[in-house]
Short mmCIF file of C-alpha atoms and ligand atoms in Angstrom, two decimals:
data_model
loop_
_atom_site.label_atom_id
_atom_site.label_comp_id
_atom_site.label_asym_id
_atom_site.label_seq_id
_atom_site.Cartn_x
_atom_site.Cartn_y
_atom_site.Cartn_z
CA UNK A 1189 10.02 -17.86 -9.43
CA UNK A 1190 11.53 -16.92 -6.18
CA UNK A 1191 15.18 -15.41 -6.36
CA UNK A 1192 17.43 -15.98 -3.41
CA UNK A 1193 20.20 -13.41 -2.89
CA UNK A 1194 23.16 -15.27 -1.61
CA UNK A 1195 26.64 -13.77 -0.56
CA UNK A 1196 29.45 -16.27 -1.01
CA UNK A 1197 32.66 -16.19 0.64
CA UNK A 1198 34.93 -19.08 -0.62
CA UNK A 1199 38.04 -17.95 1.79
CA UNK A 1200 41.37 -19.93 1.93
CA UNK A 1201 42.70 -23.40 1.17
CA UNK A 1202 40.24 -25.84 0.09
CA UNK A 1203 37.44 -23.42 0.68
CA UNK A 1204 37.19 -22.03 -2.85
CA UNK A 1205 37.26 -25.69 -4.20
CA UNK A 1206 34.53 -27.00 -1.87
CA UNK A 1207 32.43 -23.74 -2.84
CA UNK A 1208 33.05 -24.07 -6.48
CA UNK A 1209 31.57 -27.65 -6.47
CA UNK A 1210 28.75 -26.47 -4.25
CA UNK A 1211 27.73 -23.45 -6.79
CA UNK A 1212 27.39 -25.97 -9.60
CA UNK A 1213 24.96 -28.15 -7.48
CA UNK A 1214 23.24 -24.94 -6.58
CA UNK A 1215 22.75 -24.04 -10.15
CA UNK A 1216 21.36 -27.30 -11.21
CA UNK A 1217 18.96 -27.09 -8.36
CA UNK A 1218 17.78 -23.82 -9.43
CA UNK A 1219 16.88 -25.18 -12.97
CA UNK A 1220 15.46 -28.37 -11.69
CA UNK A 1221 13.24 -26.93 -8.94
CA UNK A 1222 12.39 -23.52 -10.46
CA UNK A 1223 14.32 -20.84 -8.43
CA UNK A 1224 16.99 -18.40 -9.25
CA UNK A 1225 19.92 -17.29 -7.00
CA UNK A 1226 21.59 -14.04 -7.36
CA UNK A 1227 24.90 -14.45 -6.01
CA UNK A 1228 27.76 -11.97 -4.50
CA UNK A 1229 31.04 -13.31 -4.50
CA UNK A 1230 33.11 -11.76 -1.71
CA UNK A 1231 36.87 -11.56 -1.54
CA UNK A 1232 37.92 -12.27 2.09
CA UNK A 1233 40.22 -14.45 4.00
CA UNK A 1234 43.99 -14.64 4.06
CA UNK A 1235 44.85 -13.18 0.69
CA UNK A 1236 42.70 -9.94 1.38
CA UNK A 1237 44.19 -9.75 4.92
CA UNK A 1238 47.75 -10.10 3.93
CA UNK A 1239 47.19 -7.48 0.82
CA UNK A 1240 45.02 -4.96 3.00
CA UNK A 1241 45.11 -5.82 6.54
CA UNK A 1242 41.22 -6.17 6.36
CA UNK A 1243 39.28 -8.71 8.14
CA UNK A 1244 35.65 -8.03 9.00
CA UNK A 1245 34.79 -4.59 8.24
CA UNK A 1246 31.58 -2.29 8.73
CA UNK A 1247 31.39 -1.89 4.95
CA UNK A 1248 31.35 -5.82 4.42
CA UNK A 1249 28.68 -6.07 7.57
CA UNK A 1250 26.43 -3.74 5.62
CA UNK A 1251 26.93 -5.29 2.43
CA UNK A 1252 26.22 -8.74 3.66
CA UNK A 1253 23.08 -7.63 5.53
CA UNK A 1254 21.32 -7.01 2.18
CA UNK A 1255 21.51 -10.80 1.40
CA UNK A 1256 19.23 -13.73 2.39
CA UNK A 1257 21.92 -15.90 3.46
CA UNK A 1258 25.75 -16.44 3.39
CA UNK A 1259 27.53 -19.50 2.06
CA UNK A 1260 31.04 -20.03 3.53
CA UNK A 1261 34.09 -22.11 2.61
CA UNK A 1262 36.65 -21.90 5.17
CA UNK A 1263 39.54 -19.57 6.48
CA UNK A 1264 42.82 -20.02 7.89
CA UNK A 1265 46.35 -20.02 6.26
CA UNK A 1266 49.77 -21.08 7.47
CA UNK A 1267 50.84 -17.54 6.50
CA UNK A 1268 48.82 -15.85 8.98
CA UNK A 1269 49.08 -16.16 12.73
CA UNK A 1270 46.67 -18.81 13.83
CA UNK A 1271 43.28 -17.22 15.07
CA UNK A 1272 43.65 -14.07 13.24
CA UNK A 1273 41.27 -14.90 10.55
CA UNK A 1274 39.21 -17.24 12.52
CA UNK A 1275 38.64 -14.83 15.45
CA UNK A 1276 38.76 -11.75 13.42
CA UNK A 1277 36.59 -12.90 10.55
CA UNK A 1278 34.31 -16.03 11.35
CA UNK A 1279 33.52 -15.38 15.08
CA UNK A 1280 33.18 -11.46 14.02
CA UNK A 1281 30.40 -12.61 11.63
CA UNK A 1282 28.85 -15.11 13.96
CA UNK A 1283 28.50 -12.29 16.61
CA UNK A 1284 27.89 -9.37 14.34
CA UNK A 1285 24.88 -11.24 12.60
CA UNK A 1286 23.83 -12.89 16.04
CA UNK A 1287 24.06 -16.37 14.49
CA UNK A 1288 22.93 -17.70 17.92
CA UNK A 1289 22.62 -21.30 16.80
CA UNK A 1290 25.27 -23.65 15.36
CA UNK A 1291 23.15 -26.49 14.15
CA UNK A 1292 25.26 -29.62 13.18
CA UNK A 1293 23.38 -32.91 12.20
CA UNK A 1294 25.45 -35.94 13.00
CA UNK A 1295 23.71 -38.51 10.65
CA UNK A 1296 25.39 -41.68 9.30
CA UNK A 1297 23.76 -42.05 5.89
CA UNK A 1298 23.59 -45.50 4.45
CA UNK A 1299 26.32 -47.04 2.68
CA UNK A 1300 28.95 -44.54 4.21
CA UNK A 1301 31.88 -45.87 5.91
CA UNK A 1302 32.04 -45.36 9.55
CA UNK A 1303 35.01 -46.22 11.89
CA UNK A 1304 32.63 -47.39 14.64
CA UNK A 1305 32.24 -51.11 14.17
CA UNK A 1306 28.70 -52.12 13.55
CA UNK A 1307 27.07 -48.76 13.71
CA UNK A 1308 23.91 -48.63 11.64
CA UNK A 1309 22.25 -45.52 10.05
CA UNK A 1310 19.08 -46.27 12.09
CA UNK A 1311 20.98 -45.71 15.23
CA UNK A 1312 22.72 -42.54 14.16
CA UNK A 1313 20.59 -39.51 13.56
CA UNK A 1314 20.82 -36.62 15.85
CA UNK A 1315 21.40 -32.88 15.66
CA UNK A 1316 23.79 -31.00 18.00
CA UNK A 1317 22.77 -27.32 18.61
CA UNK A 1318 25.79 -25.56 19.60
CA UNK A 1319 25.57 -21.96 21.16
CA UNK A 1320 27.51 -19.83 18.84
CA UNK A 1321 28.23 -16.49 20.27
CA UNK A 1322 29.06 -16.78 24.12
CA UNK A 1323 31.03 -19.32 26.35
CA UNK A 1324 34.86 -19.32 25.96
CA UNK A 1325 34.47 -18.05 22.37
CA UNK A 1326 33.91 -14.21 23.62
CA UNK A 1327 37.77 -13.96 24.12
CA UNK A 1328 37.70 -12.59 27.52
CA UNK A 1329 40.60 -12.73 29.63
CA UNK A 1330 44.07 -11.69 30.19
CA UNK A 1331 47.82 -12.49 30.91
CA UNK A 1332 49.79 -11.20 33.48
CA UNK A 1333 53.62 -11.61 33.69
CA UNK A 1334 53.49 -12.83 29.99
CA UNK A 1335 56.50 -14.44 28.79
CA UNK A 1336 58.14 -15.01 32.32
CA UNK A 1337 58.14 -18.15 34.52
CA UNK A 1338 55.51 -16.21 36.31
CA UNK A 1339 52.95 -15.73 33.57
CA UNK A 1340 49.36 -16.02 34.54
CA UNK A 1341 46.77 -16.77 32.00
CA UNK A 1342 42.94 -16.18 32.75
CA UNK A 1343 40.55 -17.13 30.30
CA UNK A 1344 36.74 -16.52 30.82
CA UNK A 1345 33.61 -18.04 29.64
CA UNK A 1346 30.56 -15.59 29.26
CA UNK A 1347 27.17 -17.30 29.65
CA UNK A 1348 24.08 -14.80 29.58
CA UNK A 1349 20.63 -16.10 30.44
CA UNK A 1350 19.37 -14.52 27.35
CA UNK A 1351 22.01 -16.18 25.03
CA UNK A 1352 21.40 -19.57 26.57
CA UNK A 1353 17.52 -19.27 26.66
CA UNK A 1354 17.39 -18.58 22.88
CA UNK A 1355 19.38 -21.59 22.06
CA UNK A 1356 17.47 -23.80 24.51
CA UNK A 1357 14.30 -22.60 23.42
CA UNK A 1358 15.17 -23.25 19.70
CA UNK A 1359 16.26 -26.94 20.73
CA UNK A 1360 13.12 -27.70 22.70
CA UNK A 1361 11.18 -26.73 19.40
CA UNK A 1362 13.40 -28.78 17.32
CA UNK A 1363 12.98 -31.94 19.51
CA UNK A 1364 9.09 -31.42 19.03
CA UNK A 1365 9.56 -31.52 15.50
CA UNK A 1366 11.80 -34.66 15.84
CA UNK A 1367 11.84 -37.61 18.32
CA UNK A 1368 10.84 -35.53 21.25
CA UNK A 1369 14.14 -35.79 23.30
CA UNK A 1370 16.45 -33.17 24.50
CA UNK A 1371 19.82 -33.73 25.93
CA UNK A 1372 21.74 -30.99 27.85
CA UNK A 1373 25.64 -31.49 27.50
CA UNK A 1374 27.81 -29.69 29.88
CA UNK A 1375 30.07 -30.03 32.83
CA UNK A 1376 27.96 -28.83 35.60
CA UNK A 1377 29.68 -30.66 38.35
CA UNK A 1378 32.67 -28.72 37.90
CA UNK A 1379 31.75 -25.44 35.93
CA UNK A 1380 29.24 -24.75 38.63
CA UNK A 1381 28.51 -21.13 37.60
CA UNK A 1382 27.82 -21.81 33.75
CA UNK A 1383 26.40 -25.30 34.44
CA UNK A 1384 23.64 -23.98 36.97
CA UNK A 1385 22.61 -21.31 34.42
CA UNK A 1386 22.37 -23.75 31.70
CA UNK A 1387 20.40 -26.53 33.72
CA UNK A 1388 18.10 -23.83 35.33
CA UNK A 1389 17.27 -22.47 31.91
CA UNK A 1390 16.65 -25.99 30.62
CA UNK A 1391 14.17 -26.66 33.73
CA UNK A 1392 12.53 -23.46 33.31
CA UNK A 1393 11.82 -23.94 29.70
CA UNK A 1394 10.89 -27.64 30.07
CA UNK A 1395 7.70 -26.69 31.75
CA UNK A 1396 6.45 -25.05 28.25
CA UNK A 1397 7.27 -28.13 26.43
CA UNK A 1398 5.92 -31.13 28.51
CA UNK A 1399 5.80 -33.35 25.35
CA UNK A 1400 9.78 -33.14 25.37
CA UNK A 1401 11.71 -35.54 27.37
CA UNK A 1402 14.79 -33.92 29.06
CA UNK A 1403 17.99 -35.49 30.21
CA UNK A 1404 21.66 -34.54 30.91
CA UNK A 1405 25.14 -35.84 30.04
CA UNK A 1406 28.31 -34.56 30.94
CA UNK A 1407 30.77 -33.66 28.25
CA UNK A 1408 33.29 -36.24 28.90
CA UNK A 1409 30.57 -38.98 29.12
CA UNK A 1410 29.25 -37.59 25.89
CA UNK A 1411 32.57 -38.70 24.07
CA UNK A 1412 31.90 -42.24 24.97
CA UNK A 1413 28.15 -42.22 24.52
CA UNK A 1414 28.11 -40.46 21.17
CA UNK A 1415 30.46 -43.13 19.23
CA UNK A 1416 28.93 -46.36 21.00
CA UNK A 1417 25.31 -45.34 21.51
CA UNK A 1418 24.30 -42.37 19.38
CA UNK A 1419 20.77 -43.77 19.32
CA UNK A 1420 20.55 -42.25 23.00
CA UNK A 1421 20.16 -38.75 21.28
CA UNK A 1422 17.79 -36.68 19.48
CA UNK A 1423 18.65 -33.20 20.05
CA UNK A 1424 21.65 -32.28 22.07
CA UNK A 1425 22.15 -28.69 23.30
CA UNK A 1426 25.34 -27.39 24.42
CA UNK A 1427 27.96 -24.54 24.77
CA UNK A 1428 30.20 -23.23 22.28
CA UNK A 1429 33.41 -24.89 23.38
CA UNK A 1430 31.85 -28.18 24.18
CA UNK A 1431 29.93 -28.09 20.72
CA UNK A 1432 33.05 -27.40 18.86
CA UNK A 1433 34.63 -30.55 20.37
CA UNK A 1434 31.59 -32.95 20.26
CA UNK A 1435 30.68 -32.07 16.63
CA UNK A 1436 34.15 -32.87 15.56
CA UNK A 1437 33.57 -36.40 17.16
CA UNK A 1438 30.18 -36.58 15.61
CA UNK A 1439 31.81 -35.76 12.18
CA UNK A 1440 34.16 -38.68 12.44
CA UNK A 1441 31.37 -40.90 13.38
CA UNK A 1442 29.36 -39.99 10.21
CA UNK A 1443 32.16 -40.37 7.65
CA UNK A 1444 34.77 -37.62 8.45
CA UNK A 1445 35.19 -33.81 8.16
CA UNK A 1446 34.44 -33.94 4.48
CA UNK A 1447 31.12 -35.05 4.82
CA UNK A 1448 29.75 -33.12 7.82
CA UNK A 1449 27.77 -29.83 7.30
CA UNK A 1450 26.38 -26.92 9.48
CA UNK A 1451 24.15 -24.01 9.64
CA UNK A 1452 24.76 -20.68 11.74
CA UNK A 1453 21.28 -19.47 12.22
CA UNK A 1454 20.09 -15.98 13.33
CA UNK A 1455 16.91 -16.82 14.92
CA UNK A 1456 15.03 -13.56 14.48
CA UNK A 1457 15.50 -12.72 11.00
CA UNK A 1458 17.58 -9.43 11.81
CA UNK A 1459 20.48 -10.85 9.88
CA UNK A 1460 21.49 -13.44 7.45
CA UNK A 1461 22.33 -17.00 8.61
CA UNK A 1462 25.38 -18.60 7.42
CA UNK A 1463 26.00 -22.14 6.11
CA UNK A 1464 29.43 -23.89 6.20
CA UNK A 1465 30.95 -27.20 6.11
CA UNK A 1466 32.56 -27.95 9.53
CA UNK A 1467 36.13 -28.55 8.30
CA UNK A 1468 38.68 -25.67 8.01
CA UNK A 1469 40.93 -24.78 5.21
CA UNK A 1470 42.93 -28.00 5.16
CA UNK A 1471 46.22 -26.46 3.84
CA UNK A 1472 47.73 -29.76 3.64
CA UNK A 1473 45.39 -30.99 0.65
CA UNK A 1474 44.71 -27.55 -0.67
CA UNK A 1475 44.96 -27.18 -4.59
CA UNK A 1476 45.19 -30.94 -5.04
CA UNK A 1477 41.63 -31.65 -5.99
CA UNK A 1478 41.49 -34.15 -2.89
CA UNK A 1479 38.81 -32.12 -0.64
CA UNK A 1480 35.50 -33.99 -0.33
CA UNK A 1481 32.80 -31.19 -1.14
CA UNK A 1482 30.00 -33.30 0.23
CA UNK A 1483 29.99 -31.29 3.73
CA UNK A 1484 29.82 -28.03 1.82
CA UNK A 1485 27.16 -29.32 -0.61
CA UNK A 1486 24.96 -30.42 2.25
CA UNK A 1487 25.55 -26.95 3.90
CA UNK A 1488 24.24 -25.45 0.64
CA UNK A 1489 21.31 -27.71 0.87
CA UNK A 1490 20.71 -26.61 4.59
CA UNK A 1491 20.86 -23.08 3.31
CA UNK A 1492 18.14 -23.91 0.56
CA UNK A 1493 15.88 -25.48 3.08
CA UNK A 1494 16.19 -22.39 5.56
CA UNK A 1495 15.07 -20.43 2.39
CA UNK A 1496 12.02 -22.29 1.78
CA UNK A 1497 13.39 -24.76 -1.07
CA UNK A 1498 12.68 -27.83 0.84
CA UNK A 1499 12.29 -30.02 -2.24
CA UNK A 1500 15.57 -28.98 -3.63
CA UNK A 1501 17.32 -29.46 -0.41
CA UNK A 1502 15.96 -33.09 -0.07
CA UNK A 1503 16.92 -33.78 -3.66
CA UNK A 1504 20.61 -32.33 -3.31
CA UNK A 1505 20.90 -34.53 0.08
CA UNK A 1506 19.70 -37.54 -1.68
CA UNK A 1507 22.19 -36.98 -4.70
CA UNK A 1508 24.99 -36.24 -2.32
CA UNK A 1509 24.34 -39.40 -0.47
CA UNK A 1510 24.06 -41.56 -3.39
CA UNK A 1511 27.46 -40.15 -4.86
CA UNK A 1512 29.00 -40.59 -1.37
CA UNK A 1513 28.22 -44.15 -0.97
CA UNK A 1514 29.53 -44.92 -4.47
CA UNK A 1515 33.09 -43.32 -3.90
CA UNK A 1516 35.70 -45.84 -2.95
CA UNK A 1517 37.10 -43.42 -0.36
CA UNK A 1518 35.87 -40.47 1.39
CA UNK A 1519 38.96 -38.21 0.93
CA UNK A 1520 42.10 -37.58 -0.98
CA UNK A 1521 43.18 -39.68 -4.23
CA UNK A 1522 41.03 -42.58 -2.62
CA UNK A 1523 37.70 -40.65 -3.60
CA UNK A 1524 38.54 -41.91 -7.27
CA UNK A 1525 37.60 -38.29 -8.69
CA UNK A 1526 38.57 -34.84 -7.83
CA UNK A 1527 36.49 -32.28 -5.97
CA UNK A 1528 34.96 -30.86 -9.14
CA UNK A 1529 34.08 -34.35 -10.28
CA UNK A 1530 32.12 -35.35 -7.12
CA UNK A 1531 30.34 -31.89 -7.42
CA UNK A 1532 29.40 -32.62 -11.03
CA UNK A 1533 28.13 -36.10 -10.34
CA UNK A 1534 25.95 -34.87 -7.58
CA UNK A 1535 24.49 -32.20 -9.98
CA UNK A 1536 23.94 -34.84 -12.50
CA UNK A 1537 22.05 -37.03 -10.08
CA UNK A 1538 19.69 -34.41 -8.80
CA UNK A 1539 16.09 -35.96 -8.98
CA UNK A 1540 17.18 -39.22 -9.74
CA UNK A 1541 18.89 -40.60 -6.50
CA UNK A 1542 16.54 -42.49 -3.98
CA UNK A 1543 15.27 -40.43 -1.15
CA UNK A 1544 17.25 -40.43 2.18
CA UNK A 1545 15.38 -42.61 4.79
CA UNK A 1546 14.87 -41.36 8.38
CA UNK A 1547 14.48 -37.70 9.51
CA UNK A 1548 16.16 -35.07 7.30
CA UNK A 1549 17.77 -32.00 8.84
CA UNK A 1550 16.44 -30.24 5.74
CA UNK A 1551 12.87 -30.98 6.98
CA UNK A 1552 14.00 -29.72 10.46
CA UNK A 1553 15.28 -26.21 8.71
CA UNK A 1554 12.12 -25.76 6.62
CA UNK A 1555 9.86 -26.57 9.54
CA UNK A 1556 11.81 -24.14 11.85
CA UNK A 1557 11.96 -21.36 8.94
CA UNK A 1558 8.22 -21.80 8.61
CA UNK A 1559 7.25 -21.78 12.41
CA UNK A 1560 9.57 -18.76 12.92
CA UNK A 1561 11.90 -20.31 15.55
CA UNK A 1562 14.66 -19.70 12.94
CA UNK A 1563 13.21 -17.02 10.58
CA UNK A 1564 15.11 -16.52 7.21
CA UNK A 1565 16.25 -12.75 6.39
CA UNK A 1566 13.58 -10.94 4.32
P1 NAI B 874 40.84 -28.99 8.71
O1 NAI B 874 39.60 -29.20 8.91
O2 NAI B 874 41.16 -27.71 7.66
O3 NAI B 874 41.60 -30.38 8.56
C1 NAI B 874 41.78 -31.36 9.44
C2 NAI B 874 42.15 -32.46 8.66
O4 NAI B 874 40.96 -32.89 7.68
C3 NAI B 874 43.19 -32.25 7.39
O5 NAI B 874 43.98 -33.52 7.41
C4 NAI B 874 42.46 -31.99 6.24
O6 NAI B 874 43.42 -32.55 5.07
C5 NAI B 874 41.20 -32.98 6.46
N1 NAI B 874 40.11 -32.37 5.64
C6 NAI B 874 39.41 -31.46 6.28
N2 NAI B 874 38.26 -31.23 5.12
C7 NAI B 874 38.44 -32.24 4.39
C8 NAI B 874 37.71 -32.35 3.13
N3 NAI B 874 36.62 -31.74 2.84
N4 NAI B 874 38.16 -33.43 2.30
C9 NAI B 874 38.91 -34.18 2.89
N5 NAI B 874 39.87 -33.88 4.02
C10 NAI B 874 39.57 -32.92 4.50
O7 NAI B 874 41.49 -28.50 10.32
P2 NAI B 874 42.83 -28.00 10.62
O8 NAI B 874 43.94 -28.68 9.85
O9 NAI B 874 42.98 -28.06 12.21
O10 NAI B 874 42.92 -26.34 10.28
C11 NAI B 874 43.32 -25.85 9.23
C12 NAI B 874 42.92 -24.23 9.24
O11 NAI B 874 41.43 -24.18 9.15
C13 NAI B 874 43.44 -23.66 10.39
O12 NAI B 874 43.77 -22.38 10.01
C14 NAI B 874 42.15 -23.63 11.13
O13 NAI B 874 42.07 -22.45 12.28
C15 NAI B 874 41.22 -23.37 10.14
N6 NAI B 874 39.78 -23.72 10.45
C16 NAI B 874 38.76 -23.01 9.90
C17 NAI B 874 37.39 -23.30 10.10
C18 NAI B 874 36.42 -22.33 9.37
O14 NAI B 874 36.69 -21.76 8.40
N7 NAI B 874 35.25 -22.50 9.71
C19 NAI B 874 37.11 -24.31 11.00
C20 NAI B 874 38.16 -25.44 11.50
C21 NAI B 874 39.49 -24.78 11.45
MG1 MG B 875 35.91 -26.88 15.17
#
């Protein structure tokens, strides 16, 4: 029986609530599919920061490196200056562990309400590959004459050939596993320097993947194509900031922030990958039991797929989707049960829910791990 050593960081706000629900599902999956988990609960986030001033520390870096994967809830708290935790912890981990790819599936599951009139699941099944360590997120820049009428703020975007190439290469391989189509999303007509580097990289690598059809869409145009014609896309590769924005749009299309999942993948197995719902700490609903845990549960399933537990991952996805479609609403009191109740219902339906139709991102992750294009930490 395999044992997966997983570090769990519940964090702030609704983070601990959705993680709690996810751990119940994880434990049930282990029983049903014959694996065990060795969990390390990590105290990090606003509470710890306010007590000790600690964010991402060398000791935590070392401790987490000894794990196969990291499950992450959310961070952010009204009592902490915006950005301190997000930059000081989440971005620090993504960079320290070289989690180069932020993989975000945009799949409309059958029976799930979407705000886009007459959108069907068959038409909405894509994955967005967001570069996760560079771009505007490196935090380079400076301000002169701060706080005066003459203030000048310069914010830079850093794009390295190596950093871009590794996510583009991953995206080509992913497209090969899927429907064979890769779209670069950028703003190369205006951001000439970065845009040229991205487009050159795609053009150069395309030679190695003649079976993948390549196209290009500006990020503003993506904002109208994605809601009305998602069937245009199979794998979309984009930079860190554009990816942040278009994946929130993707989440809305597939049923809201409570439903959307993500993986932060280290591609070479040199450090653990990290899995998290794409929502934040939602302080407006924290403590009420109103958070939808499905995004966190699906992220947990992605973690298992990455660690080689494909069957368990597919079963969790199927159960989560089945529970989701039965809920009267997708968040808040409209869900008809609380966060923990949704988690327990998913655990109960493991192995009983009908399989999800179409290509599953769980298959994508399991195949990438096997092929070594996103190897798990061992
Ligand atoms: P948010 O995602 O926390 O919330 C946005 C809205 O969606 C809120 O109205 C919230 O109630 C709702 N919502 C979010 N997740 C939900 C769920 N699972 N079920 C039901 N409703 C849900 O984004 P917001 O409000 O911009 O940020 C709150 C804090 O979280 C900030 O400190 C922000 O920096 C941080 N944040 C952290 C992230 C992370 O930990 N990776 C990602 C995004 C934001
Ligand atoms: Mg975001």
